[in-house]
mmCIF file of C-alpha atoms and ligand atoms in Angstrom:
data_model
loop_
_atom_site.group_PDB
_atom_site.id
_atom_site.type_symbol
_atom_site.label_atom_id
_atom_site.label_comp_id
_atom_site.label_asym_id
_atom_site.label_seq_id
_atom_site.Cartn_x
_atom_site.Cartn_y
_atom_site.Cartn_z
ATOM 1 C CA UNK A 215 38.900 127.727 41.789
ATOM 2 C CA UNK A 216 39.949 126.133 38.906
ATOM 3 C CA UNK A 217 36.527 124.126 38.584
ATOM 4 C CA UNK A 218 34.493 127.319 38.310
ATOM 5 C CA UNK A 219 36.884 128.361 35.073
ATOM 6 C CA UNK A 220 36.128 125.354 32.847
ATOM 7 C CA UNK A 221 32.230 124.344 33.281
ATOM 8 C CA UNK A 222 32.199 120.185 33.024
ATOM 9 C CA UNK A 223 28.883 118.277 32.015
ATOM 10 C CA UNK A 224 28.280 114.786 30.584
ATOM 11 C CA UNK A 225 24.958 113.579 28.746
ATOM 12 C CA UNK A 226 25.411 110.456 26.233
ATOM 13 C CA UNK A 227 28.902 110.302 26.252
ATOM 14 C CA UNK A 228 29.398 113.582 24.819
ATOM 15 C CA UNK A 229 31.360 115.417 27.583
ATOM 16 C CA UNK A 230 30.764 119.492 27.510
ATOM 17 C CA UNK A 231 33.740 122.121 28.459
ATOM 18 C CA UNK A 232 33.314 125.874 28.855
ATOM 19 C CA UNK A 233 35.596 128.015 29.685
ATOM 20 C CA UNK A 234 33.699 130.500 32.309
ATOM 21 C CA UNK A 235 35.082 133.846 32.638
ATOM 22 C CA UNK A 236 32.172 135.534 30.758
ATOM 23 C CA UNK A 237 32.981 139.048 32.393
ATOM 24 C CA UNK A 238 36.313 138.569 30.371
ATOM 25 C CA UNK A 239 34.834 137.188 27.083
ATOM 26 C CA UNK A 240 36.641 134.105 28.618
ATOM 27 C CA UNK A 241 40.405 135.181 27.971
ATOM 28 C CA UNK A 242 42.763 132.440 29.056
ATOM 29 C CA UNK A 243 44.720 133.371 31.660
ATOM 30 C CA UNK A 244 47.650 131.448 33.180
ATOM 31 C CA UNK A 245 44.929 129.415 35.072
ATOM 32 C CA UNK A 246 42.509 128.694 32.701
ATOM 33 C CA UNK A 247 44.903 127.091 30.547
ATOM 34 C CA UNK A 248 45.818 124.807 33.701
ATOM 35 C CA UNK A 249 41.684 124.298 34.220
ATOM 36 C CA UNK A 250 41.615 123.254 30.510
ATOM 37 C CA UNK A 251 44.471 120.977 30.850
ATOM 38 C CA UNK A 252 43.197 119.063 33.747
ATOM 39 C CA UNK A 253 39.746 118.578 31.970
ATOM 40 C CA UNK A 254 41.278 117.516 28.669
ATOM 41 C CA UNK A 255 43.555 115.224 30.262
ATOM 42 C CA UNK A 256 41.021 113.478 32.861
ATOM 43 C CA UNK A 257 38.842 113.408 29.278
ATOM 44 C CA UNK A 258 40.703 111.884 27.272
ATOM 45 C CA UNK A 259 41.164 108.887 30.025
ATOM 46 C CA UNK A 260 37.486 108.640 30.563
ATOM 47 C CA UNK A 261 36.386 105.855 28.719
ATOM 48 C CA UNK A 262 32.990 107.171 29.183
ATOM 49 C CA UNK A 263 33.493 110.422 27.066
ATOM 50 C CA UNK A 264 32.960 109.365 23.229
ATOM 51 C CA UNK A 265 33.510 112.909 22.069
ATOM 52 C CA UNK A 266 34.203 116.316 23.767
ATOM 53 C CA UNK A 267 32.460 119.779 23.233
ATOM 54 C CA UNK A 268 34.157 122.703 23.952
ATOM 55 C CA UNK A 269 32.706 126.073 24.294
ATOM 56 C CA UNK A 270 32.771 129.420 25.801
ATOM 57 C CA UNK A 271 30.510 131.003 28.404
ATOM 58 C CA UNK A 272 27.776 133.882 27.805
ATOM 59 C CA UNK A 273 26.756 134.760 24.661
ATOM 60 C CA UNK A 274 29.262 137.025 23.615
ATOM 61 C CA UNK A 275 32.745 134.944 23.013
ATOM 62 C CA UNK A 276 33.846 131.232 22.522
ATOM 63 C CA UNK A 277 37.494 132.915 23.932
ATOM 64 C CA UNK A 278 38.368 136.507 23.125
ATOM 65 C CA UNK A 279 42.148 135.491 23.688
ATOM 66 C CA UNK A 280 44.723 135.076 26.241
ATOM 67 C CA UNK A 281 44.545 137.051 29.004
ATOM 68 C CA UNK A 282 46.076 140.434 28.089
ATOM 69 C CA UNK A 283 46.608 141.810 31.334
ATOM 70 C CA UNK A 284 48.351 139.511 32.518
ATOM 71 C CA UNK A 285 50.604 139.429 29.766
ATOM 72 C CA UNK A 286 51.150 142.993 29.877
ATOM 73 C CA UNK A 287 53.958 142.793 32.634
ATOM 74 C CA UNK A 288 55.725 139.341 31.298
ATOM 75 C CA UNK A 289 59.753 139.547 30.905
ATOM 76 C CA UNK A 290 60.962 137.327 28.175
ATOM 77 C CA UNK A 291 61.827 134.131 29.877
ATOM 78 C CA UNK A 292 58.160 134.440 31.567
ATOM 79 C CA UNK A 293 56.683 134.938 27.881
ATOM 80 C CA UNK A 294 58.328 131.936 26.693
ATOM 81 C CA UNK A 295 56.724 129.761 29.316
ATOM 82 C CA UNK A 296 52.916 131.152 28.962
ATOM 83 C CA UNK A 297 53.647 129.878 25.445
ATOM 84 C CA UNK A 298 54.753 127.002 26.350
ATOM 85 C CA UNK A 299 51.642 126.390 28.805
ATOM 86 C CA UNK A 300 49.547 127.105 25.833
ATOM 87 C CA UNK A 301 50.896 125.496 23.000
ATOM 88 C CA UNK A 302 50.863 122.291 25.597
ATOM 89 C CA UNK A 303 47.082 122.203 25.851
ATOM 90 C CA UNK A 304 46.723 123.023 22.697
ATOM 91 C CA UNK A 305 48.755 119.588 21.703
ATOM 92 C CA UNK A 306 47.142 117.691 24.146
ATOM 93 C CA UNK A 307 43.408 118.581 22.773
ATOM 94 C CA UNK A 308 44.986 117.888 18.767
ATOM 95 C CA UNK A 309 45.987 114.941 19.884
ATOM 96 C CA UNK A 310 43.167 113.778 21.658
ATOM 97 C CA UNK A 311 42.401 109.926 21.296
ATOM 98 C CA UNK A 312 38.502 111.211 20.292
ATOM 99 C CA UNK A 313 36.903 113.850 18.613
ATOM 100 C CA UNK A 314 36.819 117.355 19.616
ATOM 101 C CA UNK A 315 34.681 120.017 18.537
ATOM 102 C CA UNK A 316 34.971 123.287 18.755
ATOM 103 C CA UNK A 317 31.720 125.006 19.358
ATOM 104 C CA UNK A 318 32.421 128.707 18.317
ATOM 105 C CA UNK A 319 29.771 130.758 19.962
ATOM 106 C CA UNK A 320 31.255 134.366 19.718
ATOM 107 C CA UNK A 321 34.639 135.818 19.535
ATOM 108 C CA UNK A 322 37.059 133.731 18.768
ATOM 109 C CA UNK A 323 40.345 135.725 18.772
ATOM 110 C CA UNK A 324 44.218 135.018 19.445
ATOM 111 C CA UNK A 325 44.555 132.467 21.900
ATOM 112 C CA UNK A 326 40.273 132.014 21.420
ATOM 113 C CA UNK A 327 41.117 131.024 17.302
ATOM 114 C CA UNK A 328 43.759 129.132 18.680
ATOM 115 C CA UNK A 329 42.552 127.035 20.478
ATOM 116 C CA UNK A 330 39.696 126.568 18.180
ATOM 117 C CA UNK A 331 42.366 125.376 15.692
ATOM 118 C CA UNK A 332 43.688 122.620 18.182
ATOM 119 C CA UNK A 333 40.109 121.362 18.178
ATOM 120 C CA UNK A 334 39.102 118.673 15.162
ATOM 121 C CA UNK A 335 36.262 120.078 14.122
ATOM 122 C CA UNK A 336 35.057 123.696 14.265
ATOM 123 C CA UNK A 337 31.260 125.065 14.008
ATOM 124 C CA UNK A 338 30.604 128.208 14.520
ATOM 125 C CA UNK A 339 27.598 130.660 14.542
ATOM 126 C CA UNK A 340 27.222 133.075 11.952
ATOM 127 C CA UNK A 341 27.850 135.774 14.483
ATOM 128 C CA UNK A 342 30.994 134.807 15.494
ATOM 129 C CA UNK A 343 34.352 136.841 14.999
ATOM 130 C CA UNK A 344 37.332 134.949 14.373
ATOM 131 C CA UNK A 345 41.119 136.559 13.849
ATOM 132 C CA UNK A 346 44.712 136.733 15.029
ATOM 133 C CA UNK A 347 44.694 140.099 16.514
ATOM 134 C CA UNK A 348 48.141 139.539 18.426
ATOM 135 C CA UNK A 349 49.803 142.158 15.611
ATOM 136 C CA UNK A 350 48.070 145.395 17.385
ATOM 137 C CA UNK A 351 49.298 144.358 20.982
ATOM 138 C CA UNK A 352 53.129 143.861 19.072
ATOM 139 C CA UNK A 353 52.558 140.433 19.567
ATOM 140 C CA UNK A 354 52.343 137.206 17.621
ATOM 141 C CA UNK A 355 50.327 134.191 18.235
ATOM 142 C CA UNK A 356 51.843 132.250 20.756
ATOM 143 C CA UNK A 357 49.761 128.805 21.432
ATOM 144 C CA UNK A 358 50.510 127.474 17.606
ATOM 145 C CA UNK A 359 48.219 129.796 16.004
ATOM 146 C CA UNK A 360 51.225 130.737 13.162
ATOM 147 C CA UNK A 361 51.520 126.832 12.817
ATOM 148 C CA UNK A 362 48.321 125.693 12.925
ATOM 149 C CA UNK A 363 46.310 128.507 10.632
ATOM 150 C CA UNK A 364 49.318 127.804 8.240
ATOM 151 C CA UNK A 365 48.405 124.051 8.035
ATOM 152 C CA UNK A 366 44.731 124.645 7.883
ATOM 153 C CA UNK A 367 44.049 127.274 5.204
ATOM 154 C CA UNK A 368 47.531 127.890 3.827
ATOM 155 C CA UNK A 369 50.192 131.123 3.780
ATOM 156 C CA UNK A 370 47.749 133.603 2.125
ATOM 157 C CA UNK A 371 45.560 133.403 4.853
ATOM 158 C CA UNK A 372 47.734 133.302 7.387
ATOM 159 C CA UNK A 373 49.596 136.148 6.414
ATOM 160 C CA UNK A 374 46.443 138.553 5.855
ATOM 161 C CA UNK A 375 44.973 137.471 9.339
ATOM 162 C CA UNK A 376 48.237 137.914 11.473
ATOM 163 C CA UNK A 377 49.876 141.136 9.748
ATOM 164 C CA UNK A 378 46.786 142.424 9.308
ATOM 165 C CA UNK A 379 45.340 141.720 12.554
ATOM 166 C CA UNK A 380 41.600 142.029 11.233
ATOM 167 C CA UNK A 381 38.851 139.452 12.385
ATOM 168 C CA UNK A 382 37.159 138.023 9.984
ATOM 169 C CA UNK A 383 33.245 136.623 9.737
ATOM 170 C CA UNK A 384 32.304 132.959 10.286
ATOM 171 C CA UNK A 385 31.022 133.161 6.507
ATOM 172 C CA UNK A 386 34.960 134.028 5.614
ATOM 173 C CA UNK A 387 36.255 131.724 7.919
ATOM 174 C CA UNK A 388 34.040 128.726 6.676
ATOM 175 C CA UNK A 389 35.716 130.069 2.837
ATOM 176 C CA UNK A 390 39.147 130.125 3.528
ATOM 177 C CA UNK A 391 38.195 126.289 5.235
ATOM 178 C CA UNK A 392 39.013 127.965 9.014
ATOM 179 C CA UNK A 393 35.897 126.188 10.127
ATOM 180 C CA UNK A 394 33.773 123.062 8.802
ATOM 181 C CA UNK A 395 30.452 124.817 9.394
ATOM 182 C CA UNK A 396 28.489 127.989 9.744
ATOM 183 C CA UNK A 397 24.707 128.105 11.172
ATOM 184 C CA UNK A 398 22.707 130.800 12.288
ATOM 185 C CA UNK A 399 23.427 131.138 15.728
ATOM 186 C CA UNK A 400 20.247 129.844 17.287
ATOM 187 C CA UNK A 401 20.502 126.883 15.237
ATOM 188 C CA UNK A 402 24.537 126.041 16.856
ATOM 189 C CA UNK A 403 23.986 123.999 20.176
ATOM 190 C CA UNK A 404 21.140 122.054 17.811
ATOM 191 C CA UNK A 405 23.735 120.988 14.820
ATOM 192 C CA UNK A 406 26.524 120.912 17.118
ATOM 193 C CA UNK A 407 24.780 118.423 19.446
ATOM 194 C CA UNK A 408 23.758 116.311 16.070
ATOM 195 C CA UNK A 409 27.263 116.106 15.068
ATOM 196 C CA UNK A 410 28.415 115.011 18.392
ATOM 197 C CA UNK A 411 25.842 112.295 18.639
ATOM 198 C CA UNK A 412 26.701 111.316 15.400
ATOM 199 C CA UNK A 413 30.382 110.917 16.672
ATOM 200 C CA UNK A 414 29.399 109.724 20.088
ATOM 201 C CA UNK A 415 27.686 106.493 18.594
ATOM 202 C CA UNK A 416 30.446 106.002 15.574
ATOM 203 C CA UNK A 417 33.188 102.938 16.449
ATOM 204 C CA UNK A 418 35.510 104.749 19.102
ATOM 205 C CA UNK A 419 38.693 102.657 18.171
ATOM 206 C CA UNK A 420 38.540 103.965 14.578
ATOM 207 C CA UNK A 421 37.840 107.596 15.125
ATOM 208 C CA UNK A 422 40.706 107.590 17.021
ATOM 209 C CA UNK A 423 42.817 105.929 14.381
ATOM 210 C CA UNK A 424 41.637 108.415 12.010
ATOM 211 C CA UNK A 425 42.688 110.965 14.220
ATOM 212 C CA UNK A 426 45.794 109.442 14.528
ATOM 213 C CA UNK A 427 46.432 108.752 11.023
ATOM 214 C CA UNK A 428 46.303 112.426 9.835
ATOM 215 C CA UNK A 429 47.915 113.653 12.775
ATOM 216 C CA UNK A 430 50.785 111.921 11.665
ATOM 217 C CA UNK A 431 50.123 112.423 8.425
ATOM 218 C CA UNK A 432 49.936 116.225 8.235
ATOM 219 C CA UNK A 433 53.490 116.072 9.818
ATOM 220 C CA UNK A 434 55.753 113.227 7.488
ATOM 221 C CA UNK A 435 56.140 112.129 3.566
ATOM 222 C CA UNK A 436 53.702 110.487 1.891
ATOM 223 C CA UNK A 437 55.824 107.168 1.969
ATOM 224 C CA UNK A 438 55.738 107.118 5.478
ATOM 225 C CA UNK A 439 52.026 108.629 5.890
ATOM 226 C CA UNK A 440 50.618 105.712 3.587
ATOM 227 C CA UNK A 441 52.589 102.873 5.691
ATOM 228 C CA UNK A 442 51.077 104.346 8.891
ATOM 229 C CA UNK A 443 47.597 104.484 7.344
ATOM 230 C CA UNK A 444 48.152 100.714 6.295
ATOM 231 C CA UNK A 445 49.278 99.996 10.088
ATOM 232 C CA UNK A 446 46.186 101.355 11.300
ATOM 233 C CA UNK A 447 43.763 99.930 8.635
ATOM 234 C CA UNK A 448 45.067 96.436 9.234
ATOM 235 C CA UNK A 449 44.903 96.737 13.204
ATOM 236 C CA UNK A 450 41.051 98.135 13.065
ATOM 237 C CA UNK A 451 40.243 94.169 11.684
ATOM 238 C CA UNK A 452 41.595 92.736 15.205
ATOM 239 C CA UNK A 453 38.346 95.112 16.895
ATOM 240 C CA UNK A 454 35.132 93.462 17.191
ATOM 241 C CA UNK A 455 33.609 96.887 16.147
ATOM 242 C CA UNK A 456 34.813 96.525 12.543
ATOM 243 C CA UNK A 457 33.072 92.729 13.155
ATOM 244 C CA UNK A 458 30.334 94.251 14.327
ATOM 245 C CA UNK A 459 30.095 96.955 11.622
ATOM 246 C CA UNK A 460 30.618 94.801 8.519
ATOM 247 C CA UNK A 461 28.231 92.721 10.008
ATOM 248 C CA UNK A 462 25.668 95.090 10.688
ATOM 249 C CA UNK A 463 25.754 96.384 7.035
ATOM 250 C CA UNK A 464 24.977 92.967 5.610
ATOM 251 C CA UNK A 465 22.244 92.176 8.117
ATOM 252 C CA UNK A 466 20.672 95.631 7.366
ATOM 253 C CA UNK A 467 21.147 96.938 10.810
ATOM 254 C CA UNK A 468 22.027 99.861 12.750
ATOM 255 C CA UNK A 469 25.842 98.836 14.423
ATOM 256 C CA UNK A 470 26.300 98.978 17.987
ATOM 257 C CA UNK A 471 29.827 100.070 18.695
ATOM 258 C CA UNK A 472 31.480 99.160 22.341
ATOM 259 C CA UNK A 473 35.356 100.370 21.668
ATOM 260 C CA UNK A 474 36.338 96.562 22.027
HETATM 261 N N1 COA B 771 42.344 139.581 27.771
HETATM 262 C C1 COA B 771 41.929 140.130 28.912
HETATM 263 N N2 COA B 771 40.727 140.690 29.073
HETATM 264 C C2 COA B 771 39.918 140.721 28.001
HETATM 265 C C3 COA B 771 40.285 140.181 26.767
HETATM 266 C C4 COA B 771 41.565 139.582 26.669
HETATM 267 N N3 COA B 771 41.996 139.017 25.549
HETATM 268 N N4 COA B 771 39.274 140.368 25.884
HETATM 269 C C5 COA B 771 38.299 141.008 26.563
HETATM 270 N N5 COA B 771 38.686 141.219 27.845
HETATM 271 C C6 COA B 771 37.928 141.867 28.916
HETATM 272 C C7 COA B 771 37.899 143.377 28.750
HETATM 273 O O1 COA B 771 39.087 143.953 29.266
HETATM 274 C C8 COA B 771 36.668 143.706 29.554
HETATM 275 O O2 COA B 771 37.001 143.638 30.912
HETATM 276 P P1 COA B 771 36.527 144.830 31.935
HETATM 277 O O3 COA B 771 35.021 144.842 31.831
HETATM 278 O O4 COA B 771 37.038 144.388 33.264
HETATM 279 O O5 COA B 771 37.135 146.092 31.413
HETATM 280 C C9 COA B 771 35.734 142.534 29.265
HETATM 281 O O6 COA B 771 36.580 141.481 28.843
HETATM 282 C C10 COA B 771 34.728 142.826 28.183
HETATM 283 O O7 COA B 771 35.450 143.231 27.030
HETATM 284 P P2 COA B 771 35.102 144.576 26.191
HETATM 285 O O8 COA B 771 36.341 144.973 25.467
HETATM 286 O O9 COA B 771 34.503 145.576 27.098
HETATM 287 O O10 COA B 771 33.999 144.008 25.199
HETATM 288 P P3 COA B 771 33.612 144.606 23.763
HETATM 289 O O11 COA B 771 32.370 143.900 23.363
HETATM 290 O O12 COA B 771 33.615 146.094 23.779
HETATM 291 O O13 COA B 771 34.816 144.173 22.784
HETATM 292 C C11 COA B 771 36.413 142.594 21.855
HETATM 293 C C12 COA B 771 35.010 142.810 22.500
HETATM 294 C C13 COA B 771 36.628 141.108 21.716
HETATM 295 C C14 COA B 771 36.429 143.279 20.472
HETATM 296 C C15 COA B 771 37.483 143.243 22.755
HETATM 297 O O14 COA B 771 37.289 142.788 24.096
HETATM 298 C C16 COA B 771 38.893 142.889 22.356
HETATM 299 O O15 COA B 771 39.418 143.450 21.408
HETATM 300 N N6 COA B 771 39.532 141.962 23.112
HETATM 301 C C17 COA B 771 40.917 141.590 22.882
HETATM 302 C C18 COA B 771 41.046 140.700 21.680
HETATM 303 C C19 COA B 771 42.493 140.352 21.445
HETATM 304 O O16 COA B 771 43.326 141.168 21.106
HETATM 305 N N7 COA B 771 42.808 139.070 21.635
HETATM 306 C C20 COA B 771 44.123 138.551 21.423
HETATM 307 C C21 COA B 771 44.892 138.558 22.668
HETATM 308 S S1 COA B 771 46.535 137.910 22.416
#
């Protein structure tokens, strides 16, 4: 069962995801967020997958939320945990050891912007709808969105979208730096798959230490950030891809990174 709720396909190391409940504009329920975790985990091991995609299914909504009917009859202690179960995943895809990007196709609301925000990079089509529409159920967001929206576009926004409860367009989104890119939404799989081969043929060790780097860094002092950054900078010169890379700049070639 779980298979069926989070679609899996692999072409050039870029490894797709979609969540698949498309007659529920793909709301995560208890055990979609268990699907998702499994096929985050499994690629983040897979040295095969350079980069991961992650979208939603039809053409309505990346993910219009978590599940609200299932929430509807949750006691406290049980409302603590489906945050928990969330705000898990949601950790385990920011902290990824390779790029994710969030392919916003639709509605992305609640646990949908979410989970958008645990993802590195967002593009999304001009269509889409994003928000934090948790206020109108008497709700907040629950899988980091309060955390995450905070850290990405700052305490004006954050407060408009969650007491307000409003979605916003991709166009605001993109201004209040929600998401990296808007297209027109026949032109999304196109740019998304050039930015993920783009990513899928860049040096995998050093992605991963730049995702490292500012995930550490968003969270300590600058003291502390900088030292981490020098860590990192000095162990990418033990990796034959910074070899091969230096090289391939002075011999006027295209570099042909193998994560060594
Ligand atoms: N949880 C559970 N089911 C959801 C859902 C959610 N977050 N979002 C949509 N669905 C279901 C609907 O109940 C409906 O199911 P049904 O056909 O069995 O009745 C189906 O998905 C289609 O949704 P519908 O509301 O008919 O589509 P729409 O195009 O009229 O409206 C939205 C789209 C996104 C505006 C609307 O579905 C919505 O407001 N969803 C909830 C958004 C939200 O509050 N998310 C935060 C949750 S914390």
């Amino acid at each position: 069962m779980s298979e069926s709720l989070v679609l899996v396909s692999d072409a050039d190391g870029i490894r797709r995801l979609t969540v698949h409940r498309p007659d529920k504009l793909n709301a995560l329920n208890a055990a979609t967020l268990d699907a998702l975790q499994a096929a985050f985990t499994a690629a983040g091991e897979d040295p095969a997958v350079r980069v991961v995609v992650l979208t939603g299914a039809g053409p309505k909504a990346f993910v219009a939320g978590a599940d609200i009917a299932e929430m509807a009859d949750l006691r406290a202690t049980e409302g603590r945990d489906f945050s928990l179960r969330g705000q898990r995943l949601m950790r385990t895809i920011e902290t990824l050891p390779k790029p994710v990007i969030a392919m916003v196709n639709g509605f992305a609301l609640g646990g949908g912007l979410e989970l958008a925000m645990a993802c590195h990079l967002r593009i999304a089509a001009d269509t889409a709808k994003l928000g934090q529409p948790e206020i109108n159920l008497g709700l907040i967001p629950g899988f980091g969105g309060s955390q995450r929206l905070l850290r990405l576009a700052g305490r004006a926004a954050t407060l408009e979208l969650c007491l307000l409860g409003a979605p916003i367009t991709a166009e605001r989104a993109l201004q209040l730096g929600v998401v990296n890119r808007v297209v027109p939404a026949a032109e999304l799989e196109d740019e998304t798959r050039k930015v993920a081969a783009q990513l899928a043929a860049s040096a995998p060790l050093a992605l991963r230490a730049t995702l490292d780097v500012v995930n550490v860094g968003g969270e300590c002092g600058i003291e502390e950030g900088l030292q981490y950054e020098t860590a990192q900078f000095g162990l990418m010169f033990s990796t034959d891809d910074m070899r091969e890379g230096t090289r391939a700049f002075t011999e006027r070639r295209k570099p042909a990174f193998t994560g060594r």
